[in-house]
Amino acid sequence: MSYGIDIADHYRRAASFVDRVLKGAKPADLPIEQPTKFELVINMKTAKAVGITIPQTLLMRADQVIE
């Protein structure tokens, strides 16, 4: 199971910072931003291999379930 930032969203947000710097903004003046989008991924094959039962409610909340 993994819970972390959505990498694709992170790259899109980084592009806006690059755009601002290329337009003349000073990097030191840009605000620090925290991730806003997170993703939950569950690997069922591994869970079954180690004997872990994942509740159905957690599986429904997952962004991606690897069979």
Short mmCIF file of N, CA and C in Angstrom, two decimals:
data_model
loop_
_atom_site.label_atom_id
_atom_site.label_comp_id
_atom_site.label_asym_id
_atom_site.label_seq_id
_atom_site.Cartn_x
_atom_site.Cartn_y
_atom_site.Cartn_z
N MET A 1 0.84 -1.15 0.00
CA MET A 1 0.00 0.00 0.00
C MET A 1 0.90 1.23 0.00
N SER A 2 0.50 2.23 -0.74
CA SER A 2 1.27 3.46 -0.85
C SER A 2 0.32 4.66 -0.84
N TYR A 3 0.68 5.65 -0.07
CA TYR A 3 -0.09 6.88 -0.03
C TYR A 3 0.89 8.04 -0.19
N GLY A 4 0.76 8.78 -1.26
CA GLY A 4 1.69 9.87 -1.50
C GLY A 4 1.15 10.84 -2.53
N ILE A 5 2.01 11.77 -2.93
CA ILE A 5 1.57 12.79 -3.87
C ILE A 5 1.32 12.20 -5.25
N ASP A 6 0.45 12.84 -5.98
CA ASP A 6 0.17 12.48 -7.36
C ASP A 6 1.29 13.12 -8.20
N ILE A 7 2.18 12.29 -8.74
CA ILE A 7 3.36 12.79 -9.45
C ILE A 7 2.98 13.63 -10.66
N ALA A 8 1.99 13.21 -11.43
CA ALA A 8 1.59 13.97 -12.63
C ALA A 8 1.12 15.36 -12.24
N ASP A 9 0.33 15.46 -11.18
CA ASP A 9 -0.14 16.76 -10.71
C ASP A 9 1.04 17.61 -10.22
N HIS A 10 1.98 16.97 -9.57
CA HIS A 10 3.18 17.67 -9.06
C HIS A 10 3.97 18.30 -10.21
N TYR A 11 4.13 17.57 -11.30
CA TYR A 11 4.86 18.10 -12.46
C TYR A 11 4.10 19.26 -13.11
N ARG A 12 2.79 19.14 -13.20
CA ARG A 12 1.99 20.24 -13.78
C ARG A 12 2.15 21.52 -12.96
N ARG A 13 2.14 21.37 -11.65
CA ARG A 13 2.29 22.54 -10.79
C ARG A 13 3.70 23.11 -10.89
N ALA A 14 4.69 22.26 -11.05
CA ALA A 14 6.06 22.74 -11.19
C ALA A 14 6.23 23.55 -12.47
N ALA A 15 5.50 23.18 -13.51
CA ALA A 15 5.58 23.91 -14.77
C ALA A 15 5.16 25.36 -14.61
N SER A 16 4.20 25.62 -13.73
CA SER A 16 3.78 27.00 -13.52
C SER A 16 4.90 27.82 -12.86
N PHE A 17 5.69 27.19 -12.01
CA PHE A 17 6.83 27.87 -11.41
C PHE A 17 7.89 28.19 -12.47
N VAL A 18 8.15 27.25 -13.35
CA VAL A 18 9.11 27.48 -14.43
C VAL A 18 8.63 28.63 -15.30
N ASP A 19 7.35 28.66 -15.60
CA ASP A 19 6.77 29.72 -16.41
C ASP A 19 6.99 31.08 -15.75
N ARG A 20 6.76 31.16 -14.45
CA ARG A 20 6.94 32.44 -13.73
C ARG A 20 8.39 32.90 -13.76
N VAL A 21 9.32 31.95 -13.57
CA VAL A 21 10.75 32.31 -13.58
C VAL A 21 11.16 32.79 -14.97
N LEU A 22 10.69 32.09 -16.00
CA LEU A 22 11.02 32.50 -17.37
C LEU A 22 10.42 33.85 -17.73
N LYS A 23 9.35 34.24 -17.07
CA LYS A 23 8.74 35.55 -17.31
C LYS A 23 9.38 36.64 -16.46
N GLY A 24 10.40 36.29 -15.66
CA GLY A 24 11.14 37.31 -14.94
C GLY A 24 11.00 37.32 -13.43
N ALA A 25 10.19 36.46 -12.87
CA ALA A 25 10.02 36.44 -11.41
C ALA A 25 11.29 35.91 -10.74
N LYS A 26 11.60 36.45 -9.59
CA LYS A 26 12.75 35.97 -8.83
C LYS A 26 12.34 34.69 -8.09
N PRO A 27 13.13 33.62 -8.22
CA PRO A 27 12.78 32.37 -7.53
C PRO A 27 12.61 32.55 -6.02
N ALA A 28 13.36 33.44 -5.41
CA ALA A 28 13.26 33.66 -3.97
C ALA A 28 11.93 34.29 -3.58
N ASP A 29 11.27 34.96 -4.53
CA ASP A 29 10.00 35.61 -4.24
C ASP A 29 8.79 34.70 -4.46
N LEU A 30 9.00 33.53 -5.05
CA LEU A 30 7.89 32.62 -5.30
C LEU A 30 7.48 31.90 -4.01
N PRO A 31 6.20 31.71 -3.80
CA PRO A 31 5.74 31.06 -2.57
C PRO A 31 6.06 29.56 -2.58
N ILE A 32 6.22 29.02 -1.40
CA ILE A 32 6.39 27.58 -1.26
C ILE A 32 5.00 26.97 -1.25
N GLU A 33 4.80 25.95 -2.07
CA GLU A 33 3.50 25.31 -2.14
C GLU A 33 3.62 23.85 -1.71
N GLN A 34 2.61 23.39 -1.03
CA GLN A 34 2.56 22.00 -0.63
C GLN A 34 1.66 21.23 -1.60
N PRO A 35 1.89 19.94 -1.72
CA PRO A 35 1.03 19.14 -2.61
C PRO A 35 -0.43 19.24 -2.18
N THR A 36 -1.31 19.22 -3.16
CA THR A 36 -2.74 19.31 -2.87
C THR A 36 -3.47 18.04 -3.27
N LYS A 37 -2.83 17.21 -4.06
CA LYS A 37 -3.48 16.00 -4.54
C LYS A 37 -2.65 14.78 -4.12
N PHE A 38 -3.29 13.85 -3.44
CA PHE A 38 -2.61 12.64 -2.99
C PHE A 38 -3.29 11.43 -3.61
N GLU A 39 -2.57 10.30 -3.62
CA GLU A 39 -3.11 9.12 -4.26
C GLU A 39 -2.81 7.89 -3.40
N LEU A 40 -3.80 6.99 -3.31
CA LEU A 40 -3.67 5.75 -2.56
C LEU A 40 -3.63 4.59 -3.55
N VAL A 41 -2.56 3.79 -3.48
CA VAL A 41 -2.41 2.64 -4.36
C VAL A 41 -2.27 1.40 -3.48
N ILE A 42 -3.03 0.36 -3.80
CA ILE A 42 -3.00 -0.89 -3.04
C ILE A 42 -2.62 -2.02 -3.97
N ASN A 43 -1.63 -2.81 -3.57
CA ASN A 43 -1.17 -3.97 -4.34
C ASN A 43 -1.78 -5.22 -3.71
N MET A 44 -2.85 -5.73 -4.30
CA MET A 44 -3.56 -6.89 -3.76
C MET A 44 -2.75 -8.17 -3.87
N LYS A 45 -1.94 -8.29 -4.91
CA LYS A 45 -1.13 -9.50 -5.09
C LYS A 45 -0.17 -9.66 -3.91
N THR A 46 0.47 -8.57 -3.52
CA THR A 46 1.39 -8.61 -2.40
C THR A 46 0.64 -8.82 -1.08
N ALA A 47 -0.49 -8.17 -0.92
CA ALA A 47 -1.29 -8.33 0.30
C ALA A 47 -1.69 -9.80 0.49
N LYS A 48 -2.12 -10.44 -0.58
CA LYS A 48 -2.49 -11.86 -0.50
C LYS A 48 -1.28 -12.73 -0.19
N ALA A 49 -0.12 -12.38 -0.77
CA ALA A 49 1.10 -13.17 -0.56
C ALA A 49 1.55 -13.16 0.90
N VAL A 50 1.34 -12.05 1.60
CA VAL A 50 1.75 -11.97 3.01
C VAL A 50 0.57 -12.23 3.96
N GLY A 51 -0.60 -12.54 3.42
CA GLY A 51 -1.74 -12.91 4.24
C GLY A 51 -2.50 -11.75 4.86
N ILE A 52 -2.51 -10.60 4.21
CA ILE A 52 -3.22 -9.43 4.72
C ILE A 52 -4.56 -9.30 3.99
N THR A 53 -5.61 -9.08 4.76
CA THR A 53 -6.93 -8.84 4.18
C THR A 53 -7.19 -7.33 4.21
N ILE A 54 -7.47 -6.78 3.05
CA ILE A 54 -7.75 -5.35 2.92
C ILE A 54 -9.26 -5.16 2.97
N PRO A 55 -9.76 -4.32 3.88
CA PRO A 55 -11.21 -4.09 3.96
C PRO A 55 -11.76 -3.49 2.66
N GLN A 56 -12.97 -3.87 2.32
CA GLN A 56 -13.61 -3.41 1.08
C GLN A 56 -13.75 -1.89 1.07
N THR A 57 -13.99 -1.28 2.23
CA THR A 57 -14.15 0.17 2.27
C THR A 57 -12.85 0.88 1.88
N LEU A 58 -11.71 0.30 2.25
CA LEU A 58 -10.42 0.87 1.88
C LEU A 58 -10.15 0.68 0.39
N LEU A 59 -10.53 -0.48 -0.14
CA LEU A 59 -10.36 -0.73 -1.57
C LEU A 59 -11.19 0.24 -2.40
N MET A 60 -12.37 0.61 -1.91
CA MET A 60 -13.22 1.54 -2.63
C MET A 60 -12.64 2.94 -2.64
N ARG A 61 -11.88 3.29 -1.61
CA ARG A 61 -11.28 4.63 -1.54
C ARG A 61 -9.99 4.75 -2.34
N ALA A 62 -9.39 3.62 -2.69
CA ALA A 62 -8.10 3.62 -3.40
C ALA A 62 -8.23 4.23 -4.78
N ASP A 63 -7.21 4.96 -5.19
CA ASP A 63 -7.16 5.52 -6.55
C ASP A 63 -6.79 4.44 -7.55
N GLN A 64 -5.98 3.47 -7.10
CA GLN A 64 -5.55 2.39 -7.98
C GLN A 64 -5.39 1.12 -7.17
N VAL A 65 -5.91 0.00 -7.68
CA VAL A 65 -5.76 -1.30 -7.04
C VAL A 65 -5.04 -2.19 -8.04
N ILE A 66 -3.88 -2.70 -7.64
CA ILE A 66 -3.09 -3.58 -8.50
C ILE A 66 -3.48 -5.00 -8.16
N GLU A 67 -3.97 -5.72 -9.16
CA GLU A 67 -4.43 -7.10 -8.93
C GLU A 67 -3.31 -8.07 -9.01
#
